[in-house]
Coordinates of C-alpha atoms in Angstrom, one line a residue:
M1 CA 27.1 -36.9 5.5
S2 CA 27.2 -33.7 7.6
V3 CA 30.1 -31.3 7.5
I4 CA 31.8 -31.2 10.9
L5 CA 34.8 -28.9 10.9
E6 CA 37.2 -28.9 13.8
E7 CA 38.4 -25.4 14.7
R8 CA 41.9 -26.0 13.5
S9 CA 41.6 -28.5 10.6
P10 CA 41.7 -26.9 7.1
R11 CA 39.0 -28.3 4.9
R12 CA 38.0 -28.0 1.3
V13 CA 34.5 -26.6 1.1
S14 CA 32.3 -24.8 -1.3
G15 CA 31.6 -21.1 -0.8
A16 CA 28.1 -22.1 0.2
G17 CA 29.5 -24.4 2.8
A18 CA 31.8 -21.6 4.1
A19 CA 28.8 -19.3 4.5
L20 CA 26.7 -21.9 6.4
W21 CA 29.7 -22.9 8.5
M22 CA 30.1 -19.2 9.6
L23 CA 26.4 -19.1 10.6
R24 CA 26.8 -22.2 12.7
R25 CA 29.9 -20.8 14.3
A26 CA 28.0 -17.7 15.2
G27 CA 25.4 -19.8 17.0
V28 CA 22.6 -19.4 14.4
K29 CA 20.1 -22.2 14.7
I30 CA 17.3 -21.1 12.3
V31 CA 17.2 -19.3 9.0
F32 CA 14.2 -18.1 6.9
G33 CA 14.1 -17.8 3.2
I34 CA 13.2 -19.0 -0.3
P35 CA 15.5 -20.7 -2.9
G36 CA 16.0 -19.6 -6.5
G37 CA 18.4 -20.0 -9.3
A38 CA 21.3 -17.9 -8.0
N39 CA 21.3 -19.1 -4.4
L40 CA 20.5 -22.8 -5.2
P41 CA 24.1 -23.9 -4.3
L42 CA 23.4 -22.6 -0.8
Y43 CA 20.2 -24.5 -0.5
Q44 CA 21.7 -27.7 -1.9
T45 CA 24.4 -27.5 0.9
L46 CA 21.8 -27.2 3.7
K47 CA 21.6 -31.0 3.8
D48 CA 25.2 -31.0 5.2
F49 CA 24.1 -28.8 8.1
P50 CA 21.3 -30.8 9.8
D51 CA 21.6 -28.6 13.0
L52 CA 20.6 -25.5 11.0
R53 CA 16.8 -25.4 10.6
H54 CA 15.5 -23.7 7.5
I55 CA 11.9 -22.3 7.4
L56 CA 10.5 -21.9 3.9
T57 CA 8.5 -18.7 3.8
R58 CA 6.0 -17.8 1.0
H59 CA 7.5 -14.4 0.3
E60 CA 11.0 -12.9 0.9
Q61 CA 9.5 -10.0 2.8
G62 CA 8.0 -12.5 5.1
A63 CA 11.5 -14.1 5.6
G64 CA 12.9 -10.7 6.5
H65 CA 10.2 -9.9 9.0
A66 CA 10.5 -13.4 10.5
A67 CA 14.2 -12.9 11.0
S68 CA 13.4 -9.5 12.6
G69 CA 10.8 -11.1 15.0
Y70 CA 13.3 -13.8 15.9
A71 CA 16.0 -11.2 16.6
Q72 CA 13.7 -8.9 18.6
A73 CA 12.4 -11.7 20.8
T74 CA 15.8 -13.1 21.6
G75 CA 18.4 -10.4 21.0
A76 CA 20.3 -12.8 18.8
L77 CA 21.0 -12.5 15.1
G78 CA 18.1 -13.1 12.7
V79 CA 19.0 -14.6 9.3
C80 CA 17.1 -14.6 6.0
L81 CA 18.1 -16.0 2.5
A82 CA 16.9 -14.9 -0.9
T83 CA 17.9 -15.3 -4.5
S84 CA 19.1 -12.5 -6.8
G85 CA 17.0 -9.9 -8.5
P86 CA 13.4 -9.8 -7.3
G87 CA 14.2 -12.2 -4.5
A88 CA 16.8 -9.8 -3.1
T89 CA 14.6 -6.7 -3.7
N90 CA 11.7 -8.3 -1.9
L91 CA 13.9 -8.1 1.2
V92 CA 14.3 -4.3 1.0
T93 CA 11.2 -3.4 3.0
A94 CA 12.2 -5.8 5.8
L95 CA 15.7 -4.5 5.9
M96 CA 14.5 -0.9 6.0
D97 CA 12.2 -1.9 8.9
A98 CA 15.1 -3.5 10.7
H99 CA 17.3 -0.5 10.1
M100 CA 14.8 1.9 11.5
D101 CA 14.3 -0.2 14.7
S102 CA 18.0 -1.2 15.1
V103 CA 17.4 -5.0 14.7
P104 CA 20.3 -7.3 13.9
V105 CA 19.3 -9.1 10.7
L106 CA 21.7 -10.8 8.2
A107 CA 20.5 -11.2 4.6
I108 CA 22.4 -13.5 2.4
T109 CA 21.4 -13.1 -1.2
G110 CA 22.4 -15.0 -4.4
Q111 CA 23.8 -13.2 -7.4
V112 CA 24.4 -14.0 -11.0
D113 CA 27.8 -15.5 -12.0
S114 CA 30.6 -13.0 -11.6
S115 CA 31.3 -13.2 -15.4
Q116 CA 27.7 -11.8 -16.0
L117 CA 27.9 -8.9 -13.6
G118 CA 27.0 -5.6 -15.3
T119 CA 25.4 -7.3 -18.3
D120 CA 21.8 -7.0 -17.2
A121 CA 21.7 -10.8 -16.9
F122 CA 18.5 -12.6 -16.0
Q123 CA 17.6 -11.6 -12.4
E124 CA 20.7 -9.4 -12.0
T125 CA 20.4 -6.4 -9.8
D126 CA 22.9 -4.3 -7.8
I127 CA 21.4 -5.1 -4.5
C128 CA 24.3 -3.7 -2.5
S129 CA 23.8 -0.3 -3.9
I130 CA 20.1 -0.5 -3.3
V131 CA 20.4 -1.4 0.3
A132 CA 23.4 0.8 1.1
P133 CA 21.4 3.5 2.9
I134 CA 19.4 1.1 5.0
T135 CA 22.2 -1.4 6.1
K136 CA 25.2 -1.1 8.3
Y137 CA 27.3 -3.2 5.9
A138 CA 26.6 -4.5 2.4
V139 CA 29.2 -6.4 0.3
E140 CA 29.2 -8.5 -2.9
V141 CA 31.5 -11.5 -2.9
T142 CA 32.8 -13.0 -6.1
Q143 CA 35.3 -15.5 -4.8
A144 CA 34.6 -18.6 -2.7
A145 CA 37.7 -17.9 -0.6
E146 CA 36.2 -14.6 0.5
V147 CA 32.8 -15.9 1.6
A148 CA 33.7 -16.8 5.2
T149 CA 35.4 -13.6 5.9
A150 CA 32.6 -11.5 4.5
V151 CA 29.9 -13.4 6.4
G152 CA 31.9 -13.1 9.6
E153 CA 32.4 -9.4 9.2
A154 CA 28.7 -8.9 8.4
I155 CA 27.6 -10.8 11.6
Q156 CA 30.0 -8.7 13.7
Q157 CA 28.7 -5.5 12.2
A158 CA 25.1 -6.5 12.7
L159 CA 25.6 -7.2 16.4
S160 CA 28.1 -4.5 17.4
G161 CA 27.3 -1.0 18.7
R162 CA 23.8 0.0 17.6
P163 CA 22.5 -3.3 16.1
G164 CA 21.2 -3.2 12.5
P165 CA 20.7 -5.1 9.3
V166 CA 23.6 -6.3 7.0
L167 CA 23.6 -8.0 3.6
V168 CA 26.1 -10.3 1.8
S169 CA 25.5 -10.8 -1.9
I170 CA 27.3 -13.9 -3.2
T171 CA 27.7 -14.7 -6.9
K172 CA 26.6 -18.2 -7.9
D173 CA 30.0 -19.2 -9.0
A174 CA 31.4 -18.1 -5.6
L175 CA 28.7 -20.2 -3.8
G176 CA 29.6 -23.2 -6.0
G177 CA 33.3 -22.7 -6.1
M178 CA 35.7 -24.6 -3.8
C179 CA 38.1 -23.1 -1.3
E180 CA 40.3 -24.1 1.7
L181 CA 38.6 -23.1 4.9
K182 CA 41.1 -22.4 7.8
P183 CA 39.0 -22.0 10.9
A184 CA 42.0 -21.1 13.1
K185 CA 42.7 -18.0 11.0
L186 CA 39.1 -16.8 11.0
P187 CA 38.1 -14.4 13.8
A188 CA 35.0 -15.4 15.7
P189 CA 32.0 -13.4 14.5
T190 CA 31.3 -11.8 17.9
P191 CA 30.2 -8.2 18.6
A192 CA 32.7 -5.6 19.6
E193 CA 32.8 -4.4 23.2
P194 CA 30.2 -1.6 23.7
P195 CA 31.4 1.9 24.6
Q196 CA 31.5 2.7 28.4
P197 CA 30.4 6.0 29.9
A198 CA 33.0 8.7 30.9
P199 CA 33.1 8.9 34.7
E200 CA 33.1 12.7 34.7
L201 CA 30.0 12.8 32.5
I202 CA 28.3 10.3 34.8
A203 CA 29.0 12.7 37.7
Q204 CA 27.5 15.6 35.8
A205 CA 24.4 13.6 35.0
A206 CA 24.0 12.5 38.5
E207 CA 24.3 16.0 39.8
R208 CA 21.6 17.2 37.5
L209 CA 19.3 14.4 38.5
L210 CA 19.8 15.1 42.2
I211 CA 18.8 18.8 41.9
A212 CA 16.0 18.4 39.4
E213 CA 12.4 19.3 40.4
R214 CA 10.5 17.9 37.4
P215 CA 12.6 15.0 35.9
V216 CA 11.4 12.4 33.5
L217 CA 13.1 9.2 32.3
Y218 CA 12.3 8.9 28.5
V219 CA 13.1 5.3 27.6
G220 CA 13.6 4.1 24.1
G221 CA 14.4 0.9 22.3
G222 CA 18.1 1.1 23.0
V223 CA 17.4 0.1 26.6
V224 CA 15.8 -3.1 25.3
K225 CA 18.8 -3.8 22.9
A226 CA 21.2 -3.4 25.9
D227 CA 19.1 -5.7 28.1
A228 CA 19.1 -2.8 30.6
A229 CA 15.7 -3.2 32.2
T230 CA 17.2 -4.0 35.6
P231 CA 19.5 -1.0 35.9
L232 CA 16.7 1.2 34.5
R233 CA 14.4 0.1 37.3
E234 CA 17.1 0.6 39.9
L235 CA 17.7 4.2 38.8
A236 CA 14.0 5.0 38.6
E237 CA 13.3 3.6 42.0
S238 CA 16.3 5.1 43.7
L239 CA 15.0 8.7 43.0
N240 CA 11.3 8.0 42.5
L241 CA 11.5 9.1 38.9
P242 CA 8.5 9.1 36.5
V243 CA 9.1 6.9 33.5
V244 CA 7.7 7.0 30.0
T245 CA 8.4 4.1 27.5
T246 CA 8.2 4.5 23.7
L247 CA 6.6 2.1 21.4
M248 CA 9.9 0.2 21.0
A249 CA 10.5 0.1 24.7
R250 CA 7.1 -1.1 26.0
G251 CA 7.5 -3.5 28.8
T252 CA 11.1 -2.5 29.6
F253 CA 9.7 -0.6 32.7
P254 CA 6.5 -2.4 33.9
D255 CA 3.2 -0.9 33.1
S256 CA 2.0 -2.1 36.5
H257 CA 4.7 0.0 38.3
R258 CA 3.4 3.1 40.0
Q259 CA 6.1 5.3 38.5
H260 CA 5.2 4.4 34.9
L261 CA 3.2 7.1 33.1
G262 CA 2.7 5.2 29.9
M263 CA 3.8 5.8 26.3
P264 CA 4.7 9.3 25.1
G265 CA 4.0 10.8 21.7
M266 CA 1.3 10.9 19.0
H267 CA -1.0 8.3 20.7
G268 CA 0.6 8.4 24.1
T269 CA -1.1 9.0 27.4
V270 CA -1.8 12.5 28.5
A271 CA 0.3 12.0 31.6
A272 CA 3.3 10.9 29.6
V273 CA 3.0 13.7 27.0
S274 CA 2.4 16.3 29.7
A275 CA 5.2 15.2 31.9
L276 CA 7.7 15.6 29.1
Q277 CA 6.3 19.0 28.1
E278 CA 6.6 20.3 31.7
A279 CA 9.8 18.6 32.7
D280 CA 12.9 20.5 33.8
L281 CA 15.1 17.5 33.1
V282 CA 14.7 14.7 30.5
V283 CA 16.9 11.7 30.7
A284 CA 16.7 10.1 27.3
A285 CA 18.0 6.5 27.5
G286 CA 18.4 4.8 24.1
A287 CA 15.8 7.1 22.5
R288 CA 16.3 9.1 19.4
F289 CA 13.7 12.0 19.8
D290 CA 11.6 10.6 17.0
D291 CA 9.0 12.9 15.6
R292 CA 6.2 10.6 16.7
V293 CA 7.3 11.3 20.3
T294 CA 8.3 14.9 20.1
G295 CA 5.6 16.4 17.9
K296 CA 6.9 19.8 16.6
L297 CA 10.5 19.4 17.7
D298 CA 11.3 23.0 18.7
S299 CA 8.4 23.0 21.2
F300 CA 9.2 19.6 22.7
A301 CA 10.0 19.7 26.5
P302 CA 10.8 23.4 26.2
H303 CA 11.9 23.9 29.8
A304 CA 14.1 20.8 30.1
A305 CA 17.8 20.2 30.2
V306 CA 18.7 16.9 28.5
I307 CA 20.8 14.0 29.5
H308 CA 21.1 11.7 26.5
M309 CA 22.7 8.3 26.6
D310 CA 23.1 6.3 23.4
I311 CA 25.4 3.7 21.9
D312 CA 25.3 5.5 18.6
R313 CA 27.4 8.7 18.9
G314 CA 25.6 10.1 15.8
E315 CA 22.3 10.3 17.7
L316 CA 23.7 12.5 20.5
G317 CA 22.6 16.0 19.9
R318 CA 21.3 15.2 16.4
K319 CA 17.8 16.4 17.0
R320 CA 18.0 17.9 20.5
H321 CA 20.9 19.5 22.2
A322 CA 22.2 17.3 25.0
D323 CA 23.5 19.1 28.1
V324 CA 25.2 15.8 29.1
A325 CA 25.9 13.5 26.2
L326 CA 26.8 9.9 27.3
H327 CA 28.2 7.9 24.4
A328 CA 27.7 4.5 26.0
D329 CA 25.8 1.2 26.1
C330 CA 22.6 1.9 28.1
H331 CA 23.2 -0.9 30.5
A332 CA 26.6 0.5 31.4
A333 CA 25.4 4.1 31.6
L334 CA 22.3 3.3 33.7
T335 CA 24.4 1.1 36.1
A336 CA 27.0 3.8 36.5
L337 CA 24.5 6.5 37.1
S338 CA 22.7 4.4 39.8
A339 CA 26.0 3.8 41.5
Q340 CA 26.9 7.5 41.4
I341 CA 23.5 8.3 43.0
R342 CA 24.1 5.8 45.8
R343 CA 27.6 7.2 46.5
S344 CA 26.2 10.7 46.8
G345 CA 24.1 9.9 49.8
R346 CA 21.5 12.5 48.6
A347 CA 18.9 10.2 47.1
H348 CA 16.4 10.7 50.0
D349 CA 16.5 14.5 49.6
A350 CA 16.1 14.2 45.9
R351 CA 13.0 12.0 46.3
Q352 CA 11.5 14.5 48.8
R353 CA 11.9 17.3 46.3
L354 CA 9.6 15.5 43.8
A355 CA 6.5 15.5 46.0
A356 CA 4.9 18.5 44.2
W357 CA 5.9 17.0 40.8
W358 CA 4.2 13.7 41.5
Q359 CA 1.1 15.6 42.7
R360 CA 0.8 17.2 39.2
L361 CA 1.6 13.9 37.4
D362 CA -1.1 12.0 39.4
G363 CA -3.5 14.7 38.7
W364 CA -3.1 14.2 34.9
R365 CA -3.3 10.5 35.3
S366 CA -6.6 10.6 37.2
R367 CA -8.1 13.3 35.0
Y368 CA -7.2 11.7 31.7
P369 CA -6.9 7.9 32.0
L370 CA -6.9 5.7 29.0
G371 CA -10.3 4.5 28.2
Y372 CA -13.0 4.0 25.5
R373 CA -16.8 4.1 25.1
E374 CA -18.1 0.8 26.3
E375 CA -21.0 -0.7 24.3
T376 CA -23.2 -3.7 25.1
D377 CA -24.2 -4.6 21.5
I378 CA -21.2 -3.4 19.5
L379 CA -17.8 -5.1 19.5
M380 CA -15.4 -2.3 20.4
P381 CA -11.8 -2.9 19.2
Q382 CA -10.3 -1.6 22.5
Y383 CA -12.5 -4.1 24.4
V384 CA -11.1 -6.9 22.2
I385 CA -7.5 -6.0 22.9
E386 CA -8.2 -5.5 26.6
R387 CA -9.8 -8.9 27.0
L388 CA -7.1 -10.5 24.8
G389 CA -4.4 -9.1 27.1
A390 CA -6.2 -10.1 30.3
L391 CA -6.9 -13.7 29.1
T392 CA -3.5 -14.4 27.7
A393 CA -1.2 -12.6 30.1
G394 CA 1.6 -14.8 31.3
L395 CA 5.3 -15.4 31.3
R396 CA 5.1 -17.4 28.1
T397 CA 3.1 -14.9 26.0
V398 CA 4.6 -12.7 23.3
Y399 CA 2.6 -10.2 21.2
T400 CA 3.4 -8.9 17.8
A401 CA 1.5 -6.2 16.0
G402 CA 1.1 -4.9 12.5
V403 CA 0.7 -1.2 11.8
G404 CA -2.4 0.9 12.2
Q405 CA -5.0 1.5 14.9
H406 CA -4.7 -2.0 16.2
Q407 CA -1.0 -1.4 16.9
M408 CA -1.8 1.6 19.1
W409 CA -4.6 -0.2 20.9
A410 CA -2.3 -3.1 21.5
S411 CA 0.2 -0.8 23.1
Q412 CA -2.4 1.0 25.2
F413 CA -4.7 -1.8 26.4
I414 CA -2.4 -4.7 27.0
R415 CA -0.4 -4.5 30.2
H416 CA 3.3 -4.9 29.1
D417 CA 5.4 -5.8 32.1
R418 CA 8.5 -7.4 30.6
P419 CA 10.8 -6.5 27.7
R420 CA 10.8 -8.3 24.4
V421 CA 7.2 -9.4 24.6
F422 CA 5.6 -6.6 22.5
I423 CA 7.3 -6.7 19.1
N424 CA 6.2 -4.4 16.4
S425 CA 7.3 -2.1 13.6
G426 CA 8.1 1.4 15.0
G427 CA 10.3 3.6 12.9
A428 CA 9.2 2.3 9.5
G429 CA 5.6 1.6 10.3
T430 CA 5.4 -1.4 8.1
M431 CA 2.0 -2.8 7.5
G432 CA 2.1 -6.6 7.3
Y433 CA 4.7 -7.0 10.0
A434 CA 2.6 -8.9 12.6
V435 CA 2.1 -12.4 11.0
P436 CA 5.7 -13.0 9.7
A437 CA 7.2 -11.5 12.9
A438 CA 5.1 -13.8 15.0
L439 CA 6.3 -16.7 12.8
G440 CA 9.9 -15.8 13.7
V441 CA 9.1 -15.4 17.4
Q442 CA 7.4 -18.8 17.5
A443 CA 10.3 -20.4 15.8
A444 CA 12.7 -18.9 18.3
L445 CA 10.5 -19.6 21.3
P446 CA 8.6 -22.8 20.6
D447 CA 7.1 -23.0 24.1
A448 CA 5.8 -19.4 24.0
E449 CA 2.2 -18.5 23.2
V450 CA 2.6 -16.0 20.4
W451 CA -0.2 -13.6 19.3
A452 CA -0.1 -11.6 16.2
I453 CA -2.5 -8.6 16.6
D454 CA -3.4 -7.2 13.1
G455 CA -5.9 -5.2 11.2
D456 CA -7.6 -6.4 8.1
G457 CA -5.6 -4.1 5.9
S458 CA -2.3 -5.0 7.4
F459 CA -3.2 -8.7 7.6
Q460 CA -3.8 -9.0 3.9
M461 CA -0.3 -7.8 3.0
T462 CA 1.4 -10.9 4.4
C463 CA -1.3 -13.4 5.3
Q464 CA 0.3 -16.0 3.0
E465 CA 2.8 -16.7 5.7
L466 CA 0.0 -18.6 7.5
A467 CA 0.9 -21.3 5.0
T468 CA 4.4 -21.2 6.3
C469 CA 3.1 -21.6 9.9
V470 CA 1.0 -24.6 8.9
H471 CA 3.9 -26.2 6.9
S472 CA 6.4 -25.6 9.7
R473 CA 4.1 -26.5 12.6
L474 CA 4.3 -23.0 14.2
P475 CA 1.0 -22.6 16.1
I476 CA 0.8 -18.8 16.2
K477 CA -2.5 -17.1 17.1
V478 CA -3.7 -14.2 15.0
A479 CA -6.3 -11.7 16.2
V480 CA -7.6 -9.7 13.2
L481 CA -9.6 -6.5 13.9
N482 CA -11.7 -6.3 10.8
N483 CA -13.2 -2.8 10.4
A484 CA -13.3 -3.2 6.6
S485 CA -11.1 -0.2 6.2
L486 CA -7.6 1.2 6.4
G487 CA -8.5 2.5 9.9
M488 CA -5.6 4.8 10.7
V489 CA -5.8 6.6 7.4
R490 CA -9.5 6.8 7.7
Q491 CA -9.2 8.4 11.1
W492 CA -7.1 11.2 9.5
Q493 CA -9.6 11.6 6.8
D494 CA -12.3 11.9 9.4
L495 CA -10.4 14.5 11.5
F496 CA -8.5 16.6 8.9
Y497 CA -10.1 15.9 5.5
D498 CA -13.7 16.8 6.0
K499 CA -14.7 13.1 6.3
E500 CA -13.8 12.4 2.6
F501 CA -13.2 8.7 2.9
I502 CA -11.3 8.3 -0.4
E503 CA -9.9 4.8 -1.1
T504 CA -9.8 3.7 2.5
D505 CA -12.8 1.4 2.6
L506 CA -12.0 -2.2 1.9
D507 CA -15.6 -3.3 1.4
S508 CA -18.3 -2.1 -1.0
E509 CA -22.0 -2.4 -1.6
T510 CA -21.5 -5.2 -4.0
M511 CA -18.8 -7.1 -2.0
P512 CA -19.3 -6.3 1.7
T513 CA -16.8 -8.9 2.8
S514 CA -13.8 -9.4 0.6
P515 CA -12.0 -11.5 1.5
D516 CA -13.9 -13.7 3.9
I517 CA -11.1 -13.8 6.4
T518 CA -12.4 -16.9 8.1
A519 CA -12.7 -18.8 4.8
L520 CA -9.2 -17.6 3.8
A521 CA -7.6 -18.8 7.1
R522 CA -9.5 -22.1 6.8
A523 CA -8.1 -22.6 3.3
Y524 CA -4.6 -22.2 4.7
G525 CA -5.4 -25.0 7.3
C526 CA -5.8 -22.8 10.4
A527 CA -8.2 -23.2 13.3
V528 CA -10.8 -20.4 12.7
Y529 CA -13.1 -18.3 14.9
R530 CA -15.3 -15.3 14.3
C531 CA -16.7 -12.7 16.7
E532 CA -19.3 -10.1 16.2
H533 CA -20.5 -9.5 19.8
P534 CA -18.7 -8.7 23.0
E535 CA -20.0 -11.9 24.8
D536 CA -18.2 -14.0 22.2
V537 CA -14.7 -12.6 22.8
D538 CA -13.6 -14.6 25.8
R539 CA -14.8 -17.9 24.3
A540 CA -12.9 -17.4 21.0
V541 CA -9.7 -16.2 22.7
L542 CA -9.6 -19.1 25.1
A543 CA -10.4 -21.6 22.3
A544 CA -7.6 -20.2 20.1
S545 CA -5.2 -20.2 23.0
A546 CA -5.7 -23.9 23.5
V547 CA -4.7 -24.8 19.9
R548 CA -1.2 -26.2 19.8
D549 CA -1.0 -28.1 16.5
R550 CA -1.6 -25.3 13.9
P551 CA -2.1 -21.6 13.7
A552 CA -5.4 -20.2 15.0
V553 CA -7.1 -17.1 13.5
I554 CA -9.9 -15.0 15.1
E555 CA -11.7 -12.4 13.0
F556 CA -13.2 -9.7 15.2
V557 CA -15.8 -7.6 13.3
V558 CA -15.5 -4.1 14.7
P559 CA -17.0 -0.7 13.5
K560 CA -15.2 1.7 11.1
S561 CA -15.8 4.8 13.1
V562 CA -13.8 4.1 16.2
M563 CA -10.6 6.2 16.7
V564 CA -7.4 6.0 18.6
W565 CA -7.2 8.6 21.5
P566 CA -5.3 10.5 22.7
M567 CA -3.7 12.0 19.5
V568 CA -1.2 14.6 18.6
P569 CA -1.5 15.5 14.9
T570 CA 1.6 15.6 12.9
G571 CA 3.6 18.9 12.9
V572 CA 2.0 20.5 15.9
S573 CA 3.2 20.9 19.5
N574 CA 2.5 18.2 22.0
D575 CA 0.7 20.9 24.0
E576 CA -2.1 20.5 21.4
I577 CA -2.8 16.9 22.3
M578 CA -6.4 15.9 21.4
V579 CA -8.0 13.8 24.1
A580 CA -11.4 13.4 22.5
R581 CA -13.2 14.1 19.2
D582 CA -14.0 17.6 20.4
M583 CA -10.2 18.3 20.4
R584 CA -10.3 19.4 24.1
P585 CA -6.8 20.4 25.1
K586 CA -5.3 18.7 28.1
F587 CA -4.6 21.8 30.1
D588 CA -7.6 23.3 31.9
E589 CA -7.3 26.9 33.1
D590 CA -6.3 25.8 36.6
D591 CA -3.3 23.9 35.3

């Protein structure tokens, strides 16, 4: 018999029932997790909530990344469950990842009985203290009557302001204990109203934009979180502003748009990096001046004034002084800024002023386009990604990526024209993210075609979640670029460590292919394909794309020596961008 609670009727429920009721009240439809001794009362109560789908992952980290993928694809709350001790600590990496990328994830973990707290009981750990630095809210509940309030507060915290992960640890006796639930007295777990921009600061920002000669819109993940792609485009088009989008903002401004210069930073386009370095005004929208974008911070955009808009007041001026600091939701700030520009009646003159700037930008774009050495007999990884993007492009396609060279190529060589369709680990750089995140995306969007783009090193960290996909009928597609190495680390060894490739090769003379990725995927029950030659790529991608009843895995065998270009090494100025192996600087003497 399912538990149906009217909004105003008090009901005797267990602590577990109160937790699940609050999830349902918040609109949660899917949760990811693994049962264990301490959270078993929660799992035994799931049968009373048939409208709440549980997906049994094979590792708690997979549950956390699945919840993150779900949240990033939808903007809604992602939820994961784990038991106490190692179950809870296995979530830490996923929670740190969500924290770095501002993803709303709720973790509900079991805990030993309250009478055993502090006794080093079996599978006891102080998970709230462990995750305190990487969550917005972490609380331990020891009474059944406190569960609903704690879960509701956690949900509100996760979704309010700058989104982020939260954790509620509930003792086993609190989960199993009974309490009277009074829905009418419980506040709805809805996010607080976002901050609005101050009109006088909007006026200042608009004035700076109207007189700038070399402006750049620097767009970060906060624009995605605020669903602000439309006002972003309106502002950019109103003044013909060049736009750069970070790894977490890819697709928020279309790659196909003439004003888009690409991704900035360590592996960004020369045009995007150069534009920021030469700008006289940088409008940072929901971006945090991450070191992977700025390079050596004190040399970043040295001639530019900064307008910085962010929902998190703590980010304003934290790394770079903001001449105009807008503590606001990016949707509200961009909308207000566009309106102020229209009221000024000066947009046409401002656009005319940028003619010389666009001449320089177009010069960098034409001189240093993204590209790679094409081969007829070698399967180049960039070609794989380029063809994958061309063959699968569509309104129903979402890509996730692990971390490594493949992630950068997926950002560079797939055209991203919509927000929330390229989902990856940015701030934390978590290898193993792609497959479980794709699992979460597919669960959230059952009609979507979801591709996990991975490297062989990243894939092996969480490939067990293929079993979850088979078991739960989630037909994700996985493209594994197998170069038999930890490619990004190997690239650094090649460039900066005299080609001493220490402990980055994943093969050996005695075991050239371990594991056999196709055999591994087949063992999990997936459809399997393998490509070693360029002419095989289209066939394999189209075949995998047609699979609807189970996951499909394609192993692409690619060389070890291929590198990601351009590149700005860590700790140097973006002016030292490397556009080829010979480390040729971007600026010629006539620049």
